[in-house]
Coordinates of C-alpha atoms (C1' of nucleotides) in Angstrom, one line a residue:
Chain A
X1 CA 0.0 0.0 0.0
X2 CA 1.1 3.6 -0.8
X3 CA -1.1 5.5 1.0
X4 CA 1.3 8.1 1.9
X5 CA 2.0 8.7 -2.1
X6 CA -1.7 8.8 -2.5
X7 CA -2.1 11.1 0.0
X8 CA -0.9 13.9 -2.5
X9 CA -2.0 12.2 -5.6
X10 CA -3.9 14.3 -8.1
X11 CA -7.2 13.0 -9.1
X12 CA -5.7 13.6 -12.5
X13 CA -3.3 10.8 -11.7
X14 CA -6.3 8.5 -9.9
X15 CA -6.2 4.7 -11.2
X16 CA -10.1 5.0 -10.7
X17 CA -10.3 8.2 -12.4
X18 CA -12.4 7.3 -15.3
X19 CA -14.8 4.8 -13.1
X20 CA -15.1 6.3 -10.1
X21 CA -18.5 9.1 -9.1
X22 CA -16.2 11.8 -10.3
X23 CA -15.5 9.8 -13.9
X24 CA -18.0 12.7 -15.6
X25 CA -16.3 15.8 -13.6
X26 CA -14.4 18.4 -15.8
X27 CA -10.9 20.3 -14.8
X28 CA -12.7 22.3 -12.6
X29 CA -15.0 20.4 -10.8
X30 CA -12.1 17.7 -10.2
X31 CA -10.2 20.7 -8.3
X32 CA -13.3 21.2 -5.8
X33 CA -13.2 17.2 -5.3
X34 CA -9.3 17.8 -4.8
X35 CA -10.0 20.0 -1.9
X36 CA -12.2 18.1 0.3
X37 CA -10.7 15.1 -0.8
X38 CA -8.4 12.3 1.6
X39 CA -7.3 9.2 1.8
X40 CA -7.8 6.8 4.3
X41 CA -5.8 2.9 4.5
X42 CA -7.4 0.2 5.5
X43 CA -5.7 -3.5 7.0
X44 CA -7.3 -6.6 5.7
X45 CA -10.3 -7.1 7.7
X46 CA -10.6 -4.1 9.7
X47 CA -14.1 -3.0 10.0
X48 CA -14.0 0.5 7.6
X49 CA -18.3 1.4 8.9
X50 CA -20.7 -0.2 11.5
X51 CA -24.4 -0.9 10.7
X52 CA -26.3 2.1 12.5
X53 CA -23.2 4.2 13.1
X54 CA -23.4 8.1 11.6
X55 CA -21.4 8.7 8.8
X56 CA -19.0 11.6 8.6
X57 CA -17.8 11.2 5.2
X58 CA -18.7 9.1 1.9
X59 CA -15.6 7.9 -0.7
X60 CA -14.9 5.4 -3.4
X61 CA -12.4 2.6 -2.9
X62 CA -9.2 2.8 -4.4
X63 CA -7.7 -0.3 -4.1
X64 CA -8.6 -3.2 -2.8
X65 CA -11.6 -4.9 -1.6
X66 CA -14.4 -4.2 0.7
X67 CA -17.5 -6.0 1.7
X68 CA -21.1 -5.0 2.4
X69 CA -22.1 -7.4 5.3
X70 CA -25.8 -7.5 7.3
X71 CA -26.1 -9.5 10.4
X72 CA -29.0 -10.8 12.5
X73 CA -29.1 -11.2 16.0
X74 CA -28.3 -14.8 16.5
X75 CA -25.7 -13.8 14.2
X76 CA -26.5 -15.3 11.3
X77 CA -24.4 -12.9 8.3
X78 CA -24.9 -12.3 4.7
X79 CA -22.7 -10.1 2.6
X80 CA -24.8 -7.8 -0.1
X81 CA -22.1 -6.6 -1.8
X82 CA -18.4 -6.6 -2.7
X83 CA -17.4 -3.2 -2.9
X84 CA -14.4 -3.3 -6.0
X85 CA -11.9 -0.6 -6.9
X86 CA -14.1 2.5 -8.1
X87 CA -17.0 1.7 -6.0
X88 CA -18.9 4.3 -3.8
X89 CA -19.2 3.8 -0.1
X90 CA -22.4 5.8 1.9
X91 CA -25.5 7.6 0.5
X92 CA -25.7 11.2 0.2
X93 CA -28.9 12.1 2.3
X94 CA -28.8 9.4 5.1
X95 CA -27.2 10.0 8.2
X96 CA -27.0 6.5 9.5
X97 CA -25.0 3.9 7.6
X98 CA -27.1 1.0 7.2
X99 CA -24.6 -1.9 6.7
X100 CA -21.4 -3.0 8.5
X101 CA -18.5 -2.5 6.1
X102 CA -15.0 -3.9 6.1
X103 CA -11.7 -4.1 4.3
X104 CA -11.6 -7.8 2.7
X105 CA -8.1 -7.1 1.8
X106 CA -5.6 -4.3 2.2
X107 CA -7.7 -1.2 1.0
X108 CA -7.7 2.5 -0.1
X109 CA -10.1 4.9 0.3
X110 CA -11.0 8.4 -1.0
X111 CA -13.0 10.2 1.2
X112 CA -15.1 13.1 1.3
X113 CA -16.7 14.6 4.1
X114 CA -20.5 13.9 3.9
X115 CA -21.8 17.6 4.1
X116 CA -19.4 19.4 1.9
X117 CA -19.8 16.3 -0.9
X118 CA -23.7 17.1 -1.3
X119 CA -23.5 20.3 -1.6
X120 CA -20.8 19.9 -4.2
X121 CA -23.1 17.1 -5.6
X122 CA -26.3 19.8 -5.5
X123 CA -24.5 21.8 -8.1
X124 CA -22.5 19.6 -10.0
X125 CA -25.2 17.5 -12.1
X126 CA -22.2 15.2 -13.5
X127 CA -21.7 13.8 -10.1
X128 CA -25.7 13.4 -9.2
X129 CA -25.9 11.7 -13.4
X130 CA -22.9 9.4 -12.4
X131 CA -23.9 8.4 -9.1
X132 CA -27.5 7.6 -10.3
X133 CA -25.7 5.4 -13.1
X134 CA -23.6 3.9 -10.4
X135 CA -26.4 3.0 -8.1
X136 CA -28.7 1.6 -11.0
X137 CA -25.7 -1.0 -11.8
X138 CA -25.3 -2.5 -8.4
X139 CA -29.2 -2.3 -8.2
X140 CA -28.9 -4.8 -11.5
X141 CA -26.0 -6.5 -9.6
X142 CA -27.8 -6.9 -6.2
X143 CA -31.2 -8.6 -8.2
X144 CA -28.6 -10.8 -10.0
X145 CA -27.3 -11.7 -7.1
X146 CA -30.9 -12.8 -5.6
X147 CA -31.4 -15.0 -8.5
X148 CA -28.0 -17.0 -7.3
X149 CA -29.4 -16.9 -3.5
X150 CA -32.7 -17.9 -3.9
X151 CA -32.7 -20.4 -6.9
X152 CA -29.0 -22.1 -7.3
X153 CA -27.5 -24.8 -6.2
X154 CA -24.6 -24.6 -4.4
X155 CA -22.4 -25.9 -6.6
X156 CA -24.4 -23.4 -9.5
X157 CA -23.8 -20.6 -6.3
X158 CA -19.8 -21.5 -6.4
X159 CA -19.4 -21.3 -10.0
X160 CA -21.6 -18.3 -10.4
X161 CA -18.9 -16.6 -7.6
X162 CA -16.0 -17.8 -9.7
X163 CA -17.4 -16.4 -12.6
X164 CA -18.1 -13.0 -12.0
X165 CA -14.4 -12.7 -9.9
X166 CA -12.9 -14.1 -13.4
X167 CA -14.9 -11.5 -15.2
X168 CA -13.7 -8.7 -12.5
X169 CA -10.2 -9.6 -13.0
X170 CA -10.4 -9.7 -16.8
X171 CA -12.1 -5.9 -16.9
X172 CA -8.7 -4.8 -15.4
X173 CA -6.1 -7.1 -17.0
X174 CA -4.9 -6.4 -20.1
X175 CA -5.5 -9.1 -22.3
X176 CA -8.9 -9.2 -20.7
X177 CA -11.5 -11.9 -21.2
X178 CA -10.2 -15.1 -22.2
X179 CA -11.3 -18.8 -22.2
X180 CA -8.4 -19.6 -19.7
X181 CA -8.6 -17.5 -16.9
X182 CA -6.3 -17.5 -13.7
X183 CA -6.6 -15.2 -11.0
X184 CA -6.6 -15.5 -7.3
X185 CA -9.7 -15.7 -4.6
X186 CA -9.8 -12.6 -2.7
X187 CA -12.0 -14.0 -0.2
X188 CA -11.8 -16.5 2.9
X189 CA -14.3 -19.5 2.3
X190 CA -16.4 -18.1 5.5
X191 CA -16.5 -15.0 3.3
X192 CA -17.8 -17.0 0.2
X193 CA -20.2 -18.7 2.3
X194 CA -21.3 -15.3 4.0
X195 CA -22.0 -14.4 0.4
X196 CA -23.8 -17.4 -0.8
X197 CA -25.7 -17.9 2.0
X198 CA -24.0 -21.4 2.2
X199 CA -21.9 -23.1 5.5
X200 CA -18.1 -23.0 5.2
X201 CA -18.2 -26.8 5.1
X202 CA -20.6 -26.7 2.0
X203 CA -18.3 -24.1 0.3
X204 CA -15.0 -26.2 1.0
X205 CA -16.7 -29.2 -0.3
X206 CA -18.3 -27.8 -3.6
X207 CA -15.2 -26.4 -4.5
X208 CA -13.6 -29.7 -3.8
X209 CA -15.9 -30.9 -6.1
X210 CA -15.3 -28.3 -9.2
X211 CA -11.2 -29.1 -8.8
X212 CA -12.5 -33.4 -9.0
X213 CA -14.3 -32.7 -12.0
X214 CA -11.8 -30.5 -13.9
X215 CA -13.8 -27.5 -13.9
X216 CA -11.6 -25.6 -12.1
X217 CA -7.6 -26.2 -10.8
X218 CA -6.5 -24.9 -7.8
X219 CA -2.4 -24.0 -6.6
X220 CA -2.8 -23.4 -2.7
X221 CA -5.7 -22.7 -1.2
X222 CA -6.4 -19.3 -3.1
X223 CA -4.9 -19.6 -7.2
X224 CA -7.4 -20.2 -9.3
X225 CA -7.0 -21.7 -12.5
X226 CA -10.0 -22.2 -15.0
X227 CA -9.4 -23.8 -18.3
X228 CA -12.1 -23.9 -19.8
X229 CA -15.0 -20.5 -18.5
X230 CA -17.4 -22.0 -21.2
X231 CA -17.8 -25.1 -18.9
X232 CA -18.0 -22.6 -15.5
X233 CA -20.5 -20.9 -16.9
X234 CA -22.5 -23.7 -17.9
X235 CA -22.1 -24.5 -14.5
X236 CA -23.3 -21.7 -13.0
X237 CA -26.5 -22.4 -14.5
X238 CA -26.1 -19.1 -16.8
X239 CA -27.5 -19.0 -20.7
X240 CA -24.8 -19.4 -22.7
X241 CA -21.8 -17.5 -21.5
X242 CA -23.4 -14.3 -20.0
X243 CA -21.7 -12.0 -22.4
X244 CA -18.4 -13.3 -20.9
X245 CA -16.7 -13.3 -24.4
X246 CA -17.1 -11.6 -27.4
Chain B
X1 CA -60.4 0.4 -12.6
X2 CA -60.4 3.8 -13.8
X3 CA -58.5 4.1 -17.0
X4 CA -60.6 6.0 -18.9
X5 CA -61.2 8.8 -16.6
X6 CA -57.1 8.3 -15.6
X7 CA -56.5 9.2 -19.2
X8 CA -57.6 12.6 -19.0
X9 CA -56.4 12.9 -15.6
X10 CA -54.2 16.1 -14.7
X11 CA -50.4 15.8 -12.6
X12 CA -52.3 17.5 -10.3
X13 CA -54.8 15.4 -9.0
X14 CA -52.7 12.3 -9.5
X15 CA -53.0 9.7 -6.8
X16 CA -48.8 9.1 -6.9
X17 CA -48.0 12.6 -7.7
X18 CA -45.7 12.9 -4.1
X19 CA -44.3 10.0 -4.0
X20 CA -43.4 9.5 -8.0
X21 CA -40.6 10.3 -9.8
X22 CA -42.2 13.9 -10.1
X23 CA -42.6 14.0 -6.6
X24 CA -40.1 17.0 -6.8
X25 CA -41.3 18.8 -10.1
X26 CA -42.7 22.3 -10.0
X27 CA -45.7 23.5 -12.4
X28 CA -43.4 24.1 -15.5
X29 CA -41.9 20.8 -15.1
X30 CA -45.5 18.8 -14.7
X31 CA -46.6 20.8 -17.2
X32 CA -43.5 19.2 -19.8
X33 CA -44.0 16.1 -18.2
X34 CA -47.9 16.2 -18.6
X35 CA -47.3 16.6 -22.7
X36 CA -45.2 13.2 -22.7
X37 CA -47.4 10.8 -20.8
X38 CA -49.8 8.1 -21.4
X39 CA -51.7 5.9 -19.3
X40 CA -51.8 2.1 -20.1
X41 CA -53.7 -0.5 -18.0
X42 CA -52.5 -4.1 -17.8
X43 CA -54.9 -6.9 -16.7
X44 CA -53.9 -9.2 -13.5
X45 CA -51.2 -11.8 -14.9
X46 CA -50.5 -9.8 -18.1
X47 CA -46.7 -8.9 -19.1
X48 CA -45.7 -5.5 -19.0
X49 CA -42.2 -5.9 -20.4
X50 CA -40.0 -9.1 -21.6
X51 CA -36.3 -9.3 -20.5
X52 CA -34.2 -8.4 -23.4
X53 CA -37.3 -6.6 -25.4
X54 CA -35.8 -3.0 -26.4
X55 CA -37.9 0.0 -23.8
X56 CA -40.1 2.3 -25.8
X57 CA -40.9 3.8 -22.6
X58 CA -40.3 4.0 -19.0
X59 CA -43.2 4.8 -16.4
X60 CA -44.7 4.9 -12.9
X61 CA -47.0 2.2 -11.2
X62 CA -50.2 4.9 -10.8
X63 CA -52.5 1.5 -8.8
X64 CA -52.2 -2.2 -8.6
X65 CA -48.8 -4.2 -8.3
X66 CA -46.6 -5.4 -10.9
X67 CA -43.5 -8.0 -10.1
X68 CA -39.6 -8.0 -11.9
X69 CA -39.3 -11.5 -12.7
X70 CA -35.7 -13.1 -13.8
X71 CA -35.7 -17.1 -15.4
X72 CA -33.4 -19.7 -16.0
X73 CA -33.4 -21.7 -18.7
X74 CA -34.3 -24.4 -17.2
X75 CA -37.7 -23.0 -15.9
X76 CA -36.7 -21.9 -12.5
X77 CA -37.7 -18.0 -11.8
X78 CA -36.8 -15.2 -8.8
X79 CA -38.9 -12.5 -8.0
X80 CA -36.7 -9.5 -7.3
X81 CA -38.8 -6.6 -7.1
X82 CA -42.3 -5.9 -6.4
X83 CA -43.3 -2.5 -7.9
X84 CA -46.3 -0.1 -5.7
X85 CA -48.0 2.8 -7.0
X86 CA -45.1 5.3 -7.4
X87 CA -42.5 2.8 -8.3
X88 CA -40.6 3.4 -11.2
X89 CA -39.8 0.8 -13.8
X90 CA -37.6 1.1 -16.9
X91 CA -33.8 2.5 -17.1
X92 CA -32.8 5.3 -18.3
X93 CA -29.9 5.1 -20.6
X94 CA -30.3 1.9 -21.3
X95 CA -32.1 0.1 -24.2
X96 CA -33.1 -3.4 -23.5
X97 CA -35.0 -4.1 -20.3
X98 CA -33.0 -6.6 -17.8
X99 CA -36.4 -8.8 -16.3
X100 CA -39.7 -9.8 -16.9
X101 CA -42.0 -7.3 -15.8
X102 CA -45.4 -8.1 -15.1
X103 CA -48.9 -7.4 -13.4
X104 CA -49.9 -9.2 -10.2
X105 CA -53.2 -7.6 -10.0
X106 CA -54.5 -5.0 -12.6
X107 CA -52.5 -2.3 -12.9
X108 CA -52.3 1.1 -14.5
X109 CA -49.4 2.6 -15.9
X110 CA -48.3 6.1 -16.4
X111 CA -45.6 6.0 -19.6
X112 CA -43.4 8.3 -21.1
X113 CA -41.7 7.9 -24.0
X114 CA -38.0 6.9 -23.4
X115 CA -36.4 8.8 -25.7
X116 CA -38.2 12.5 -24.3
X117 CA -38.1 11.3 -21.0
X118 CA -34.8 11.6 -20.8
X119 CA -34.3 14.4 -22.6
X120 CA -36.5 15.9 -19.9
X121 CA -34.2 14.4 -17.7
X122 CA -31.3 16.0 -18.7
X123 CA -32.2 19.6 -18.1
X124 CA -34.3 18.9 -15.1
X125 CA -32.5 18.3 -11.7
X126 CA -35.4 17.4 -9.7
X127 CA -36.7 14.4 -12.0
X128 CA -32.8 13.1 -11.8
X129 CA -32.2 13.6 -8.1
X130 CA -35.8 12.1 -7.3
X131 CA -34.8 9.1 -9.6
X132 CA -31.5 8.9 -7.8
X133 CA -33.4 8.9 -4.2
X134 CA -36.3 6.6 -5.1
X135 CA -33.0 4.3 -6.9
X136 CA -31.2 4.2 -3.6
X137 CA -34.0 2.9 -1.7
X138 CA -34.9 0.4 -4.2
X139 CA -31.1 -0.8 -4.0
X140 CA -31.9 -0.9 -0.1
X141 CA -34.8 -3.0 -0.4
X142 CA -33.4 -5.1 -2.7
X143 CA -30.2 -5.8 -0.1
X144 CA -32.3 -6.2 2.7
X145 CA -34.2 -9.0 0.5
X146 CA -31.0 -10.9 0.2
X147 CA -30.7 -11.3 3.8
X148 CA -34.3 -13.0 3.3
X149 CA -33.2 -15.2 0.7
X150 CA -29.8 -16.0 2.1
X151 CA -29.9 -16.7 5.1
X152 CA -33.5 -16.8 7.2
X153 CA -35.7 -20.3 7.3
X154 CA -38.8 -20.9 5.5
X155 CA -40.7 -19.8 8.4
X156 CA -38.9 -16.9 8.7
X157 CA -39.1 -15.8 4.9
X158 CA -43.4 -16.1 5.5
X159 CA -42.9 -13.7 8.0
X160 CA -41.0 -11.4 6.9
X161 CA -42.9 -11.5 3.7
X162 CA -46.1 -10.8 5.4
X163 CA -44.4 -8.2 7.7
X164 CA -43.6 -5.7 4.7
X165 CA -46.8 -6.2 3.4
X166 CA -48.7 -4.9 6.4
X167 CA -46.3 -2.2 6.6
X168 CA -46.6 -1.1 3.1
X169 CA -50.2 -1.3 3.7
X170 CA -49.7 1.1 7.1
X171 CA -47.9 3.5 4.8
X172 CA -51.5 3.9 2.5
X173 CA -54.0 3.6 5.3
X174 CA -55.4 6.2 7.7
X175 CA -54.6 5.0 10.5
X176 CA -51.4 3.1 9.8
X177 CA -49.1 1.4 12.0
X178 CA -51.1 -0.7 14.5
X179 CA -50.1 -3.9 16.7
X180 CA -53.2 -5.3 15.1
X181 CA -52.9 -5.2 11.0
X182 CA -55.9 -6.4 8.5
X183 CA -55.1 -6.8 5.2
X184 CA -55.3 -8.9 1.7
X185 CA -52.5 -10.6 0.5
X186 CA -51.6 -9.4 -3.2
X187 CA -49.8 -12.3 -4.5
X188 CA -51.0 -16.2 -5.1
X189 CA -49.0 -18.2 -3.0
X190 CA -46.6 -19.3 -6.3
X191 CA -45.9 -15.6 -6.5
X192 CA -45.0 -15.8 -2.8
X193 CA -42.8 -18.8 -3.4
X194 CA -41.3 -17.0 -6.3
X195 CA -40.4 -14.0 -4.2
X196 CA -38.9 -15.8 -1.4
X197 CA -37.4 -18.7 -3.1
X198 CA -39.0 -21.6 -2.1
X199 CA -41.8 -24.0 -3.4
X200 CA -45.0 -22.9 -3.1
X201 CA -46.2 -26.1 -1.3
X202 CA -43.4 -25.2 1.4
X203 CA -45.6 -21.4 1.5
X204 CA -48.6 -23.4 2.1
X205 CA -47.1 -25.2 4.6
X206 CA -45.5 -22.5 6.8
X207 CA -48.8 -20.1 6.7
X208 CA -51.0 -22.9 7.7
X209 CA -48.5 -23.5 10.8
X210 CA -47.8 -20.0 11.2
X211 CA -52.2 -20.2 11.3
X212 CA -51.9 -22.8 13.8
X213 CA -49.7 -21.0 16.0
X214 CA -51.9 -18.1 16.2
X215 CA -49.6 -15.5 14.7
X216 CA -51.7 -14.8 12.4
X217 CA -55.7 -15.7 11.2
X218 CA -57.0 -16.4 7.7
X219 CA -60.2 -15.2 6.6
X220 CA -60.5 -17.1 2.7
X221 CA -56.9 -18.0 1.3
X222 CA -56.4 -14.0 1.1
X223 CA -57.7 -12.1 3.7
X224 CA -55.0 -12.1 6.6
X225 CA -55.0 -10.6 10.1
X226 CA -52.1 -10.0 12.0
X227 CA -53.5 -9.7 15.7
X228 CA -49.6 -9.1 17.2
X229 CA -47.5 -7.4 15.0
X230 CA -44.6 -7.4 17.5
X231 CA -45.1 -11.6 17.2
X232 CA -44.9 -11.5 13.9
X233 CA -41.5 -9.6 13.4
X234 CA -39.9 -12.1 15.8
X235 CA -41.4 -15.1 13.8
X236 CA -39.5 -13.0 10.8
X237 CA -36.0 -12.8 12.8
X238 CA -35.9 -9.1 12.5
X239 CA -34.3 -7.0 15.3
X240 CA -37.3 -6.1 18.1
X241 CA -40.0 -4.5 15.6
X242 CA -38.3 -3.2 12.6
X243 CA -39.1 0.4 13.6
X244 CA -42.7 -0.7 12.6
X245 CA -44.5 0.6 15.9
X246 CA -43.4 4.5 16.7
Chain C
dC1 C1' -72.2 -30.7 -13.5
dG2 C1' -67.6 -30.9 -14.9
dA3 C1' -63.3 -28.4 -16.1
dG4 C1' -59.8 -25.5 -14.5
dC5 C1' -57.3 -23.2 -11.1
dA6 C1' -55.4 -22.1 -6.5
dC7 C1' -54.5 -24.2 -2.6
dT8 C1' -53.7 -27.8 1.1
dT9 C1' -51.9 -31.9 2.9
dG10 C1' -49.2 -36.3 3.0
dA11 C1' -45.1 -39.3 2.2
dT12 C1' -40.6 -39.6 0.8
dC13 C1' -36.1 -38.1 -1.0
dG14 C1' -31.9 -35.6 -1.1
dC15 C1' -29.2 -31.6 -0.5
dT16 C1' -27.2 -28.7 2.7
dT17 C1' -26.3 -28.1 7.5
dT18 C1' -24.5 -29.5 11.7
dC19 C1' -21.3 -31.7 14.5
dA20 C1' -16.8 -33.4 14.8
dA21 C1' -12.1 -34.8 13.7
dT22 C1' -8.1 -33.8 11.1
dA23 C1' -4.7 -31.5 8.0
dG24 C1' -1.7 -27.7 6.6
dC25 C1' 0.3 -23.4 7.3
dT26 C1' 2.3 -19.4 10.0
dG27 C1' 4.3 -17.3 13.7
dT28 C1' 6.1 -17.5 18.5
dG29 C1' 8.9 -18.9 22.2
dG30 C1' 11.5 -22.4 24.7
Chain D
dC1 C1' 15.2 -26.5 15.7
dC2 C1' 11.2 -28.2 17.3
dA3 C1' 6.8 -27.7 20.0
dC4 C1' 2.7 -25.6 20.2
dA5 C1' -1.0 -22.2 19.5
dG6 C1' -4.1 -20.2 16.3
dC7 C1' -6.1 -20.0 12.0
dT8 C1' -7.9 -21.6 7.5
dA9 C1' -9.4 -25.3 5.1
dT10 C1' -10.7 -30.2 4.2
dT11 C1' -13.3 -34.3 5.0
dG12 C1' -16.6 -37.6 7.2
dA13 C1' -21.0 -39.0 9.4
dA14 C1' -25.5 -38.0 10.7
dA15 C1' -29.5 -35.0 11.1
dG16 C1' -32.9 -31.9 9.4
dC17 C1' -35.3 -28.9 6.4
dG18 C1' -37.3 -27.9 2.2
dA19 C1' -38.0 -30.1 -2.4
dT20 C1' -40.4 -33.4 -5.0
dC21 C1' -44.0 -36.4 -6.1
dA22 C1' -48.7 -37.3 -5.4
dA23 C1' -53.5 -37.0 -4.0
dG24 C1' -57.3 -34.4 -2.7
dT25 C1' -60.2 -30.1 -1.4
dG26 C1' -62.7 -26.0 -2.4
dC27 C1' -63.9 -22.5 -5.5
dT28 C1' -65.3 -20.1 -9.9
dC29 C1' -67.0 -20.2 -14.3
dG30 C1' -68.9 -22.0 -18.5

DNA sequence: CGAGCACTTGATCGCTTTCAATAGCTGTGG
DNA sequence: CCACAGCTATTGAAAGCGATCAAGTGCTCG
């Protein structure tokens, strides 16, 4: 992590410049963003927001990832989102936050204090425009992701994860979306189970299960090989290859 | 149902007009927005939209209840949105619609043409940063409903299923929240099962025993009264009453 | 009166959970 | 250097919950 570089980084310079709420602002609305701008670091699995808490400031992630977790009393959890390089954190016009959120792995944050973003946002129409296109994607995530908890199997839930982190990691490789994809888990098992609504044990075995049948091969507990994504995808239980390649 | 009469009907006396997506528009704007808009009723079980069909139009729930439906090829389907009078359905910016839209009961639209609509949308702050509000809670709901589908029991899903029906129903009633709710369940219980992931003989099974334990009484297959509300959200799992009761 | 539909109820099956033991890895301290 | 704690992950055996298959009820409508 260089968080202390960052720290004076330009949004000019900004690896999520382009992706990020602020992808629409011009010279001059990026230099009011500049100014109430700053970045905070994150440790793998350090809480970054509690459920209920007030929140001070709203931001987009950097680097690294974060994860959108509700829990229930008995303390049954289930994640709602992964939040990925680019992604915004908080909602203009709420006080409370109204999910736990924590740093998966190392992250990097760009905050904005809560008040001084709105008002910038009540006048600047290209951050309200990109933050409504922003929300209306993870709204189209979120319902995707409903069709995996509520209908799949788990082994269809497993290979539906793998998929979309293959497709992640192609959208920022170059060479992009191929039919042999490697890339490494950047969650725990508990954390895939928190996010299929599965056990641990059930996640361990299915995945078990994928590497038996050649569907995926694994180096570790965490490297990722899959040879052939037409056959994951089938897996997952998705028409055809969901757009995965051209 | 009114259509007829609707057809002619003014912003001003519409029944949605606070809570729409022109909850925020002053005269001039309802005035525009009045010159674009049609009114189209749909019959109980009709489809409003097919996934993948390219949007003519977007438009407002003005009565009944329409569901967003998403399929598998093999036949399996998720429910994952219900839409009230106000909601909103259709994209803005985007061309083909993402799930199967479609009435529950008989419903009446209000349309705009997409391609004006968001023209409107461009020079008009208030449509965007209502759309952006209304989006946000949507995104909300549709979080909270993967808690449902992830992780609570079959019990628990019935309950929690009923509970934000009576408290949508609070929300249109004089008289609203009360520890004793009456009200008509909207959906067939395949709809139900649809929604919450389950088999609809499993929905059968859990109201009759949630029937049998006295949390709630059936009066027909539809009619349903909730004589403890504060029993019902802890058959749901929710934390003490869900802010139902003041 | 019979067809069609929504719903209920029963019996059985099987997938995922639960409970439990073990393996592999990393870091710490004797 | 090895022992041991602590953590993540794997694997096995058994239990339970919801799905599946199947029959039957009640209602509406032609």
């Amino acid at each position: 992590m260089n968080a202390p570089a960052l720290s004076q980084a330009r949004c000019g310079d900004c690896p999520i410049r382009h992706r990020a709420v602020c992808a629409r602002c011009n010279a001059d609305e990026l230099e009011e963003l500049d100014g109430i701008k700053y970045y905070r670091t994150y440790e793998a699995g350090q809480p970054i927001i509690w459920s209920g808490d007030v929140m001070n400031f709203v931001g987009s992630v950097v680097s690294g990832i974060a994860s959108l977790t509700q829990t229930m009393e008995d303390g049954r959890t289930q994640m709602v989102g992964l939040l990925l390089p680019s992604d915004f954190v908080g909602r203009p016009g709420r006080e409370g936050a109204a999910y736990d959120v924590a740093a998966t792995t190392d992250v990097v944050m760009c905050c904005f204090r809560k008040k001084p973003f709105e008002e910038l946002m009540e006048r600047t129409p290209h951050i309200a425009h990109r933050l409504l296109e922003m929300t209306l994607d993870e709204l189209d995530a979120a319902r995707e992701w409903m069709l995996v908890l509520g209908r799949k199997t788990a082994r269809e839930k497993i290979a539906s994860l793998l998929a979309i982190i293959a497709r992640r990691d192609a959208t920022l490789t170059p060479g992009g979306a191929t039919n042999r994809m490697v890339f490494d888990l950047p969650l725990t098992r508990e954390a895939m189970a928190d996010y299929l609504g599965l056990t641990l044990e059930t996640v361990s075995r299915q995945i078990s299960a994928l590497k038996k049948d050649g569907i995926i091969e694994l180096e570790g507990k965490r490297h990722v090989t899959v040879p052939d994504m037409r056959r994951l995808m089938e897996e997952a239980g998705d028409d055809s290859d969901g757009g995965f390649l051209g």
